[in-house]
């Protein structure tokens, strides 16, 4: 167990990134499937909205989130009706991380789903597989490389999330001070030793995750 | 087991691991038991020392969040879960008080801050008055952003009162808060800076006081933020701040005490 207070942000970052990635796995998979397989009015709009977090400055995203979730926005009603306050909590950090990473999950998954041969799916249907069966045994397995790529990209992006998090979740030790924010804080405070250590740890962790993912994609032969 | 099944299992395993991580996270992260004090960045060295003494004498846990007073006030307005707010300018507190976001009875001015003209290490520069920042070898002057950092506003005020603002403006670099302005000097990225005395002293910089006639001393003000979690501890911290131990620490960091001018 990590007890060094300087390394607690690493633990926090991992938890927040894991939750954000899980959120993306469910919501992102649904959106990617919708974009890849369905044609409906507003398709283009949803497509553009999905890509937005990738191109908008984090400050703009952070500002939107702060206005929506904050005391001037929906946050006030949430607080008055349910007693729930979102801004400057770890839940807000999870939302920030998942929104920032959303396009990085959806794009590769969508491309992978589009690449699945519909004839194979239809063959399975003719042979009596249910729709859920087709999805679980044909579509998702054939798209697994895209899904894994999306998961890894989204996780690493969430792990390093900074701008949106700082705006909506702040810099509260033990609650929302993730690795990237701890690095920013250490630099601001002039704690060069801590900053060097955190930067080194962050670099090693991200490189390790990427190498692990690469090895997984390469070594698993079905 | 055929290959499609295996892939499904792997995907399922990934989802389960994620869910487990999420559950563990939910349990470990959500423990807001410590007193959270949001404080102006000039207070960092003094408050960190003071916080350790406070923890020892009360057995309570305290964590600090430092930033510019304006930024912290904005966060409180948005609902940040801070229990105590220490601003370098009472104006930010009074604006929040007017909106009913703070506890009026707890408001205290606990120290007076000063600004200094500080130089980067080994600059070889010599400065006596504000006008000396106009010498050609001073290429950059760091101050905190006057729009939301009281020490930056005081720095700008002093430069204006000394009549050098117009000419110095080209050389000014704006830092997020006063602590960052001092960092620019410490790292040698700015030649001169108008920064809090407390931080210049703590960083061991070479500095000259700024004539008190050029600006108003910064009234460091503290107040409790009502969010239903730590009202008692917040009051305890504010009381502690006025005690003799705190006065000694604040004095060590070159703050003046109100009423002891």
Short mmCIF file of C-alpha atoms in Angstrom, two decimals:
data_model
loop_
_atom_site.label_atom_id
_atom_site.label_comp_id
_atom_site.label_asym_id
_atom_site.label_seq_id
_atom_site.Cartn_x
_atom_site.Cartn_y
_atom_site.Cartn_z
CA UNK A 1 0.00 0.00 0.00
CA UNK A 2 1.26 3.45 -0.87
CA UNK A 3 1.55 5.65 2.19
CA UNK A 4 3.90 8.37 0.97
CA UNK A 5 1.65 11.46 0.80
CA UNK A 6 3.48 12.55 -2.34
CA UNK A 7 2.35 9.38 -4.08
CA UNK A 8 -1.29 9.43 -2.96
CA UNK A 9 -2.21 11.43 -6.08
CA UNK A 10 -1.05 8.47 -8.18
CA UNK A 11 -3.56 6.21 -6.46
CA UNK A 12 -6.25 8.83 -6.89
CA UNK A 13 -5.40 9.25 -10.57
CA UNK A 14 -5.69 5.51 -11.13
CA UNK A 15 -9.07 5.34 -9.43
CA UNK A 16 -10.46 8.33 -11.26
CA UNK A 17 -9.11 7.10 -14.61
CA UNK A 18 -10.53 3.61 -14.02
CA UNK A 19 -13.98 4.98 -13.26
CA UNK A 20 -13.87 7.38 -16.19
CA UNK A 21 -12.84 4.57 -18.53
CA UNK A 22 -15.64 2.35 -17.23
CA UNK A 23 -18.09 5.18 -17.89
CA UNK A 24 -16.71 5.49 -21.40
CA UNK A 25 -16.85 1.74 -21.99
CA UNK A 26 -20.62 1.75 -21.43
CA UNK A 27 -21.72 5.12 -22.78
CA UNK A 28 -19.00 5.24 -25.42
CA UNK A 29 -19.76 1.78 -26.78
CA UNK A 30 -23.44 2.71 -27.14
CA UNK A 31 -22.64 5.97 -28.93
CA UNK A 32 -20.03 4.32 -31.17
CA UNK A 33 -22.52 1.61 -32.14
CA UNK A 34 -25.19 4.23 -32.82
CA UNK A 35 -22.82 6.22 -35.02
CA UNK A 36 -21.51 3.18 -36.86
CA UNK A 37 -24.74 1.34 -37.44
CA UNK A 38 -27.68 3.73 -37.49
CA UNK A 39 -28.67 6.47 -39.88
CA UNK A 40 -31.02 9.03 -38.37
CA UNK A 41 -31.66 12.78 -38.50
CA UNK A 42 -29.09 14.51 -36.32
CA UNK A 43 -26.45 11.86 -36.96
CA UNK A 44 -24.02 14.52 -38.11
CA UNK A 45 -24.66 16.63 -35.03
CA UNK A 46 -24.01 13.76 -32.64
CA UNK A 47 -20.92 12.85 -34.63
CA UNK A 48 -19.60 16.40 -34.28
CA UNK A 49 -20.51 16.63 -30.58
CA UNK A 50 -18.64 13.40 -29.92
CA UNK A 51 -15.47 14.80 -31.45
CA UNK A 52 -15.79 18.16 -29.69
CA UNK A 53 -13.80 17.36 -26.51
CA UNK A 54 -10.83 16.54 -28.73
CA UNK A 55 -10.75 19.93 -30.42
CA UNK A 56 -12.21 22.34 -27.87
CA UNK A 57 -9.72 23.89 -25.42
CA UNK A 58 -9.95 22.24 -21.97
CA UNK A 59 -10.79 25.64 -20.53
CA UNK A 60 -13.90 25.85 -22.71
CA UNK A 61 -15.01 22.36 -21.69
CA UNK A 62 -14.22 23.15 -18.07
CA UNK A 63 -16.19 26.35 -18.25
CA UNK A 64 -19.23 24.60 -19.72
CA UNK A 65 -19.08 21.92 -17.04
CA UNK A 66 -18.65 24.48 -14.29
CA UNK A 67 -21.61 26.49 -15.52
CA UNK A 68 -23.80 23.41 -15.93
CA UNK A 69 -22.83 21.62 -12.71
CA UNK A 70 -22.06 24.66 -10.58
CA UNK A 71 -24.16 26.70 -8.24
CA UNK A 72 -25.46 28.90 -11.06
CA UNK A 73 -26.57 25.94 -13.16
CA UNK A 74 -28.14 22.55 -12.66
CA UNK A 75 -25.91 22.07 -9.61
CA UNK A 76 -28.16 24.33 -7.57
CA UNK A 77 -31.23 22.20 -8.25
CA UNK A 78 -29.28 19.00 -7.60
CA UNK A 79 -28.17 20.42 -4.30
CA UNK A 80 -31.56 21.72 -3.23
CA UNK A 81 -33.47 18.65 -4.35
CA UNK A 82 -31.05 15.84 -3.51
CA UNK A 83 -28.39 17.46 -1.33
CA UNK A 84 -25.76 16.44 -3.88
CA UNK A 85 -22.94 18.80 -4.73
CA UNK A 86 -20.84 17.85 -7.72
CA UNK A 87 -18.30 20.60 -8.39
CA UNK A 88 -14.96 20.28 -6.62
CA UNK A 89 -15.55 16.63 -5.71
CA UNK A 90 -13.86 13.50 -7.04
CA UNK A 91 -17.07 12.73 -8.91
CA UNK A 92 -16.54 15.93 -10.88
CA UNK A 93 -12.98 14.80 -11.60
CA UNK A 94 -14.36 11.54 -12.98
CA UNK A 95 -16.80 13.43 -15.20
CA UNK A 96 -14.03 15.74 -16.42
CA UNK A 97 -11.73 12.82 -17.20
CA UNK A 98 -14.40 10.81 -18.99
CA UNK A 99 -15.59 13.73 -21.11
CA UNK A 100 -12.02 14.58 -22.11
CA UNK A 101 -11.32 10.96 -23.05
CA UNK A 102 -14.69 10.25 -24.70
CA UNK A 103 -13.66 10.88 -28.34
CA UNK A 104 -10.50 8.81 -27.92
CA UNK A 105 -12.66 5.83 -27.03
CA UNK A 106 -15.48 6.40 -29.48
CA UNK A 107 -13.36 7.01 -32.60
CA UNK A 108 -11.43 3.70 -32.75
CA UNK A 109 -14.44 1.69 -31.56
CA UNK A 110 -16.65 3.22 -34.20
CA UNK A 111 -14.09 2.55 -36.92
CA UNK A 112 -13.77 -1.04 -35.74
CA UNK A 113 -17.55 -1.55 -35.70
CA UNK A 114 -17.82 -0.11 -39.20
CA UNK A 115 -15.18 -2.58 -40.32
CA UNK A 116 -17.14 -5.62 -39.17
CA UNK A 117 -18.54 -7.53 -42.16
CA UNK A 118 -22.35 -7.34 -42.00
CA UNK A 119 -22.61 -10.54 -44.06
CA UNK A 120 -20.99 -12.49 -41.23
CA UNK A 121 -23.54 -11.09 -38.80
CA UNK A 122 -26.37 -11.95 -41.16
CA UNK A 123 -25.03 -15.48 -41.54
CA UNK A 124 -25.16 -15.85 -37.76
CA UNK A 125 -28.73 -14.54 -37.72
CA UNK A 126 -29.76 -17.02 -40.41
CA UNK A 127 -28.19 -19.78 -38.35
CA UNK A 128 -30.41 -18.77 -35.44
CA UNK A 129 -28.31 -16.53 -33.18
CA UNK A 130 -30.28 -13.94 -31.24
CA UNK A 131 -29.43 -10.22 -31.64
CA UNK A 132 -27.59 -10.24 -28.30
CA UNK A 133 -25.83 -13.41 -29.37
CA UNK A 134 -24.73 -11.79 -32.62
CA UNK A 135 -23.41 -8.77 -30.73
CA UNK A 136 -21.54 -10.79 -28.11
CA UNK A 137 -20.16 -13.56 -30.31
CA UNK A 138 -19.71 -11.86 -33.71
CA UNK A 139 -19.66 -8.06 -33.66
CA UNK A 140 -17.73 -7.27 -30.47
CA UNK A 141 -15.15 -10.05 -30.91
CA UNK A 142 -14.45 -8.90 -34.48
CA UNK A 143 -14.07 -5.31 -33.25
CA UNK A 144 -11.95 -6.16 -30.21
CA UNK A 145 -8.77 -4.52 -31.43
CA UNK A 146 -10.58 -1.20 -31.81
CA UNK A 147 -12.22 -1.57 -28.41
CA UNK A 148 -8.94 -2.38 -26.69
CA UNK A 149 -7.21 0.52 -28.44
CA UNK A 150 -10.03 2.82 -27.36
CA UNK A 151 -9.85 1.59 -23.78
CA UNK A 152 -6.11 2.14 -23.54
CA UNK A 153 -6.21 5.58 -25.17
CA UNK A 154 -9.13 6.66 -22.98
CA UNK A 155 -7.46 5.36 -19.83
CA UNK A 156 -4.16 7.08 -20.51
CA UNK A 157 -5.94 10.31 -21.45
CA UNK A 158 -8.00 10.18 -18.23
CA UNK A 159 -4.88 9.47 -16.21
CA UNK A 160 -3.25 12.64 -17.48
CA UNK A 161 -6.34 14.89 -17.51
CA UNK A 162 -5.51 18.37 -16.25
CA UNK A 163 -7.32 21.40 -17.60
CA UNK A 164 -10.96 20.40 -17.23
CA UNK A 165 -10.27 18.75 -13.88
CA UNK A 166 -8.59 21.83 -12.46
CA UNK A 167 -11.57 23.96 -13.45
CA UNK A 168 -14.42 21.78 -12.18
CA UNK A 169 -12.72 19.73 -9.47
CA UNK A 170 -10.06 22.10 -8.19
CA UNK A 171 -6.95 21.06 -6.31
CA UNK A 172 -8.05 19.49 -3.04
CA UNK A 173 -5.57 17.10 -1.43
CA UNK A 174 -6.91 13.54 -1.20
CA UNK A 175 -10.10 14.45 -3.05
CA UNK A 176 -9.27 15.91 -6.44
CA UNK A 177 -5.50 16.40 -6.45
CA UNK A 178 -4.60 13.88 -9.16
CA UNK A 179 -1.09 13.33 -10.50
CA UNK A 180 -1.16 16.07 -13.10
CA UNK A 181 -2.60 18.54 -10.61
CA UNK A 182 -0.11 17.49 -7.93
CA UNK A 183 2.69 18.19 -10.43
CA UNK A 184 1.25 21.64 -11.17
CA UNK A 185 0.92 22.29 -7.44
CA UNK A 186 4.47 21.15 -6.69
CA UNK A 187 5.84 23.42 -9.42
CA UNK A 188 3.82 26.35 -8.09
CA UNK A 189 5.05 25.73 -4.57
CA UNK A 190 8.64 25.43 -5.71
CA UNK A 191 8.91 21.83 -4.47
CA UNK A 192 11.25 20.81 -7.26
CA UNK A 193 12.11 17.43 -5.72
CA UNK A 194 8.46 16.39 -5.52
CA UNK A 195 7.80 17.68 -9.03
CA UNK A 196 10.73 15.72 -10.46
CA UNK A 197 9.63 12.56 -8.69
CA UNK A 198 5.99 12.88 -9.80
CA UNK A 199 6.94 13.64 -13.39
CA UNK A 200 9.23 10.60 -13.51
CA UNK A 201 6.57 8.32 -11.99
CA UNK A 202 3.91 9.61 -14.38
CA UNK A 203 6.15 9.03 -17.40
CA UNK A 204 7.05 5.49 -16.33
CA UNK A 205 3.42 4.62 -15.59
CA UNK A 206 2.08 5.85 -18.93
CA UNK A 207 4.85 4.19 -20.93
CA UNK A 208 4.25 0.95 -19.02
CA UNK A 209 0.51 1.05 -19.75
CA UNK A 210 1.18 1.63 -23.46
CA UNK A 211 3.75 -1.18 -23.68
CA UNK A 212 1.42 -3.54 -21.85
CA UNK A 213 -1.43 -2.74 -24.21
CA UNK A 214 0.81 -3.23 -27.24
CA UNK A 215 1.99 -6.57 -26.00
CA UNK A 216 -1.60 -7.61 -25.36
CA UNK A 217 -2.72 -6.69 -28.87
CA UNK A 218 0.25 -8.50 -30.42
CA UNK A 219 0.48 -11.62 -28.33
CA UNK A 220 -3.14 -12.63 -28.14
CA UNK A 221 -3.94 -14.69 -31.21
CA UNK A 222 -7.44 -15.95 -31.44
CA UNK B 1 -13.68 -22.90 -26.19
CA UNK B 2 -14.05 -21.18 -29.56
CA UNK B 3 -12.34 -17.90 -30.30
CA UNK B 4 -15.40 -15.65 -30.27
CA UNK B 5 -16.31 -16.85 -26.82
CA UNK B 6 -12.79 -16.15 -25.60
CA UNK B 7 -12.88 -12.59 -26.87
CA UNK B 8 -16.21 -12.01 -25.17
CA UNK B 9 -14.75 -13.32 -21.95
CA UNK B 10 -11.78 -10.96 -22.19
CA UNK B 11 -14.08 -7.99 -22.78
CA UNK B 12 -16.23 -9.08 -19.88
CA UNK B 13 -13.14 -9.42 -17.67
CA UNK B 14 -12.05 -5.91 -18.58
CA UNK B 15 -15.49 -4.59 -17.67
CA UNK B 16 -15.47 -6.45 -14.33
CA UNK B 17 -11.99 -5.14 -13.45
CA UNK B 18 -13.16 -1.62 -14.25
CA UNK B 19 -16.27 -2.06 -12.11
CA UNK B 20 -14.19 -3.36 -9.20
CA UNK B 21 -11.79 -0.45 -9.50
CA UNK B 22 -14.77 1.88 -9.50
CA UNK B 23 -16.24 0.37 -6.34
CA UNK B 24 -12.91 0.46 -4.51
CA UNK B 25 -12.42 4.05 -5.64
CA UNK B 26 -15.82 5.08 -4.36
CA UNK B 27 -15.01 3.76 -0.91
CA UNK B 28 -11.50 5.06 -0.54
CA UNK B 29 -11.73 8.48 -2.14
CA UNK B 30 -14.83 9.80 -0.44
CA UNK B 31 -13.50 10.65 3.01
CA UNK B 32 -13.78 14.40 3.48
CA UNK B 33 -12.85 14.31 7.15
CA UNK B 34 -10.10 16.92 7.13
CA UNK B 35 -10.64 20.65 7.57
CA UNK B 36 -10.07 22.23 4.15
CA UNK B 37 -8.60 25.72 4.19
CA UNK B 38 -8.48 27.71 0.94
CA UNK B 39 -5.80 30.37 1.29
CA UNK B 40 -4.16 33.10 -0.75
CA UNK B 41 -0.88 31.86 -2.20
CA UNK B 42 1.30 34.30 -0.19
CA UNK B 43 0.24 32.41 2.94
CA UNK B 44 1.63 29.04 1.86
CA UNK B 45 4.84 28.92 3.94
CA UNK B 46 3.25 30.49 7.02
CA UNK B 47 0.08 28.38 6.89
CA UNK B 48 1.93 25.12 6.28
CA UNK B 49 3.97 25.71 9.42
CA UNK B 50 0.94 26.93 11.32
CA UNK B 51 -1.15 23.99 10.13
CA UNK B 52 1.34 21.51 11.57
CA UNK B 53 1.14 23.23 14.96
CA UNK B 54 -2.67 23.33 14.74
CA UNK B 55 -2.82 19.61 13.97
CA UNK B 56 -0.54 18.79 16.87
CA UNK B 57 -2.44 20.89 19.41
CA UNK B 58 -6.00 19.97 18.36
CA UNK B 59 -5.61 16.48 16.89
CA UNK B 60 -7.59 17.63 13.87
CA UNK B 61 -6.48 17.18 10.29
CA UNK B 62 -6.12 20.21 8.06
CA UNK B 63 -5.42 20.41 4.33
CA UNK B 64 -4.65 23.57 2.40
CA UNK B 65 -5.56 24.68 -1.08
CA UNK B 66 -3.54 27.66 -2.28
CA UNK B 67 -4.30 29.97 -5.16
CA UNK B 68 -5.09 33.57 -5.98
CA UNK B 69 -7.80 35.03 -3.73
CA UNK B 70 -9.97 35.85 -6.74
CA UNK B 71 -9.78 32.31 -8.09
CA UNK B 72 -10.61 30.80 -4.69
CA UNK B 73 -13.55 33.19 -4.24
CA UNK B 74 -14.86 32.15 -7.64
CA UNK B 75 -14.56 28.49 -6.65
CA UNK B 76 -16.44 29.12 -3.40
CA UNK B 77 -19.16 30.85 -5.38
CA UNK B 78 -19.40 27.76 -7.57
CA UNK B 79 -19.75 25.56 -4.48
CA UNK B 80 -16.22 24.36 -3.66
CA UNK B 81 -16.20 22.34 -0.41
CA UNK B 82 -13.85 24.61 1.52
CA UNK B 83 -14.39 25.17 5.24
CA UNK B 84 -12.27 28.29 5.70
CA UNK B 85 -11.27 31.02 3.25
CA UNK B 86 -8.20 33.21 3.84
CA UNK B 87 -8.08 36.02 1.30
CA UNK B 88 -5.36 38.61 0.74
CA UNK B 89 -8.07 41.19 0.07
CA UNK B 90 -11.24 41.57 2.19
CA UNK B 91 -13.11 42.76 -0.92
CA UNK B 92 -13.42 39.17 -2.19
CA UNK B 93 -14.79 38.07 1.17
CA UNK B 94 -17.20 40.99 1.41
CA UNK B 95 -18.58 40.27 -2.06
CA UNK B 96 -19.28 36.68 -1.04
CA UNK B 97 -20.71 37.83 2.30
CA UNK B 98 -23.14 40.05 0.43
CA UNK B 99 -24.34 36.97 -1.44
CA UNK B 100 -24.80 35.09 1.82
CA UNK B 101 -22.10 32.54 1.01
CA UNK B 102 -19.96 33.00 4.15
CA UNK B 103 -20.42 33.26 7.92
CA UNK B 104 -20.36 37.03 8.68
CA UNK B 105 -19.53 36.72 12.39
CA UNK B 106 -16.31 34.81 11.69
CA UNK B 107 -14.69 37.48 9.47
CA UNK B 108 -11.34 38.70 10.87
CA UNK B 109 -8.39 40.63 9.53
CA UNK B 110 -5.53 38.59 11.00
CA UNK B 111 -2.41 40.02 9.37
CA UNK B 112 -1.14 42.77 7.10
CA UNK B 113 0.97 41.84 4.10
CA UNK B 114 3.57 43.93 2.35
CA UNK B 115 5.10 43.91 -1.11
CA UNK B 116 8.77 44.09 -2.00
CA UNK B 117 10.82 44.65 -5.12
CA UNK B 118 12.70 41.35 -5.43
CA UNK B 119 15.43 40.25 -7.82
CA UNK B 120 16.34 36.89 -9.31
CA UNK B 121 19.41 35.20 -7.75
CA UNK B 122 22.77 36.35 -9.12
CA UNK B 123 21.15 39.02 -11.27
CA UNK B 124 23.95 41.51 -10.65
CA UNK B 125 21.22 44.15 -10.65
CA UNK B 126 20.95 46.96 -8.21
CA UNK B 127 17.60 48.47 -7.35
CA UNK B 128 16.66 51.06 -4.80
CA UNK B 129 13.37 52.54 -5.94
CA UNK B 130 10.54 51.47 -8.22
CA UNK B 131 11.99 53.55 -11.06
CA UNK B 132 14.96 51.17 -11.15
CA UNK B 133 12.84 48.52 -12.85
CA UNK B 134 13.12 50.65 -15.98
CA UNK B 135 16.86 50.05 -16.39
CA UNK B 136 17.56 48.13 -19.61
CA UNK B 137 18.99 45.07 -17.90
CA UNK B 138 15.60 44.39 -16.29
CA UNK B 139 13.94 42.66 -19.23
CA UNK B 140 11.07 41.03 -17.38
CA UNK B 141 9.17 42.00 -14.25
CA UNK B 142 6.95 39.36 -12.67
CA UNK B 143 3.79 40.27 -10.80
CA UNK B 144 0.68 38.26 -9.96
CA UNK B 145 -2.32 38.82 -12.23
CA UNK B 146 -3.95 41.99 -10.85
CA UNK B 147 -7.37 40.91 -12.11
CA UNK B 148 -7.74 38.18 -9.51
CA UNK B 149 -4.64 38.31 -7.29
CA UNK B 150 -4.55 41.04 -4.62
CA UNK B 151 -0.74 41.11 -4.49
CA UNK B 152 -0.72 41.70 -8.23
CA UNK B 153 -3.21 44.53 -7.81
CA UNK B 154 -0.99 46.05 -5.11
CA UNK B 155 2.07 45.69 -7.37
CA UNK B 156 0.29 47.44 -10.23
CA UNK B 157 -0.92 50.13 -7.86
CA UNK B 158 2.62 50.77 -6.60
CA UNK B 159 4.04 50.90 -10.14
CA UNK B 160 1.30 53.34 -11.15
CA UNK B 161 1.82 55.50 -8.06
CA UNK B 162 5.55 55.58 -8.76
CA UNK B 163 4.76 56.72 -12.31
CA UNK B 164 6.54 53.84 -14.03
CA UNK B 165 3.59 51.63 -15.00
CA UNK B 166 3.27 52.96 -18.56
CA UNK B 167 6.89 52.29 -19.40
CA UNK B 168 7.21 49.08 -17.43
CA UNK B 169 4.10 47.45 -18.89
CA UNK B 170 5.95 45.93 -21.86
CA UNK B 171 8.23 44.01 -19.51
CA UNK B 172 5.61 42.67 -17.14
CA UNK B 173 4.81 39.00 -17.04
CA UNK B 174 1.65 38.04 -15.22
CA UNK B 175 1.66 35.00 -12.97
CA UNK B 176 -1.41 33.02 -11.90
CA UNK B 177 -0.85 34.02 -8.32
CA UNK B 178 1.78 35.63 -6.10
CA UNK B 179 3.57 32.33 -5.39
CA UNK B 180 4.07 31.74 -9.11
CA UNK B 181 5.40 35.30 -9.52
CA UNK B 182 8.05 34.41 -6.93
CA UNK B 183 8.76 31.12 -8.73
CA UNK B 184 9.54 33.06 -11.91
CA UNK B 185 12.21 34.93 -9.94
CA UNK B 186 13.59 31.88 -8.16
CA UNK B 187 14.03 30.03 -11.45
CA UNK B 188 15.66 33.06 -13.04
CA UNK B 189 12.90 33.41 -15.65
CA UNK B 190 12.14 36.96 -14.53
CA UNK B 191 14.73 39.57 -13.62
CA UNK B 192 12.73 41.53 -11.08
CA UNK B 193 9.35 41.17 -9.47
CA UNK B 194 6.96 42.90 -7.14
CA UNK B 195 5.92 40.13 -4.82
CA UNK B 196 4.82 39.42 -1.23
CA UNK B 197 7.48 40.03 1.41
CA UNK B 198 6.58 36.72 3.11
CA UNK B 199 7.39 34.69 0.00
CA UNK B 200 10.48 36.67 -1.04
CA UNK B 201 11.86 36.15 2.44
CA UNK B 202 10.98 32.43 2.51
CA UNK B 203 12.60 31.95 -0.90
CA UNK B 204 15.76 33.75 0.22
CA UNK B 205 15.58 36.30 -2.58
CA UNK B 206 17.37 39.63 -2.61
CA UNK B 207 14.71 42.31 -2.06
CA UNK B 208 14.04 45.93 -1.17
CA UNK B 209 10.85 47.10 0.56
CA UNK B 210 8.35 49.06 -1.52
CA UNK B 211 7.55 52.48 -0.08
CA UNK B 212 4.29 51.99 1.91
CA UNK B 213 3.04 55.31 0.54
CA UNK B 214 2.73 53.70 -2.90
CA UNK B 215 0.11 51.08 -2.00
CA UNK B 216 -2.24 49.90 0.73
CA UNK B 217 -0.95 47.07 2.89
CA UNK B 218 -2.79 43.84 2.16
CA UNK B 219 -5.41 43.02 4.74
CA UNK B 220 -5.23 39.27 5.06
CA UNK B 221 -8.77 38.30 6.01
CA UNK B 222 -10.17 34.98 7.16
CA UNK B 223 -13.75 33.73 7.27
CA UNK B 224 -15.63 30.46 7.71
CA UNK B 225 -17.47 28.94 4.75
CA UNK B 226 -20.74 27.30 5.82
CA UNK B 227 -21.04 23.94 4.15
CA UNK B 228 -22.31 21.95 7.07
CA UNK B 229 -19.28 19.75 7.51
CA UNK B 230 -16.65 21.37 9.66
CA UNK B 231 -18.22 24.43 11.27
CA UNK B 232 -16.69 23.73 14.67
CA UNK B 233 -13.20 22.97 13.34
CA UNK B 234 -13.37 26.06 11.12
CA UNK B 235 -14.10 28.25 14.13
CA UNK B 236 -11.30 26.54 16.02
CA UNK B 237 -8.83 27.29 13.23
CA UNK B 238 -9.85 30.96 13.10
CA UNK B 239 -9.48 31.26 16.87
CA UNK B 240 -6.11 29.51 16.68
CA UNK B 241 -4.98 32.00 14.06
CA UNK B 242 -5.42 34.82 16.57
CA UNK B 243 -3.52 33.01 19.30
CA UNK B 244 0.08 33.68 20.40
CA UNK B 245 1.59 30.68 18.57
CA UNK B 246 0.14 31.85 15.27
CA UNK B 247 1.18 35.44 15.86
CA UNK B 248 4.74 34.25 16.37
CA UNK B 249 4.73 32.26 13.11
CA UNK B 250 3.11 35.10 11.15
CA UNK B 251 5.71 37.46 12.59
CA UNK B 252 8.49 35.09 11.45
CA UNK B 253 7.17 35.37 7.91
CA UNK B 254 7.25 39.17 8.17
CA UNK B 255 3.53 39.79 8.40
CA UNK B 256 2.41 42.74 10.49
CA UNK B 257 -0.33 42.13 13.00
CA UNK B 258 -3.42 44.35 12.80
CA UNK B 259 -3.53 46.97 15.54
CA UNK B 260 0.21 46.59 16.22
CA UNK B 261 1.46 49.06 13.66
#
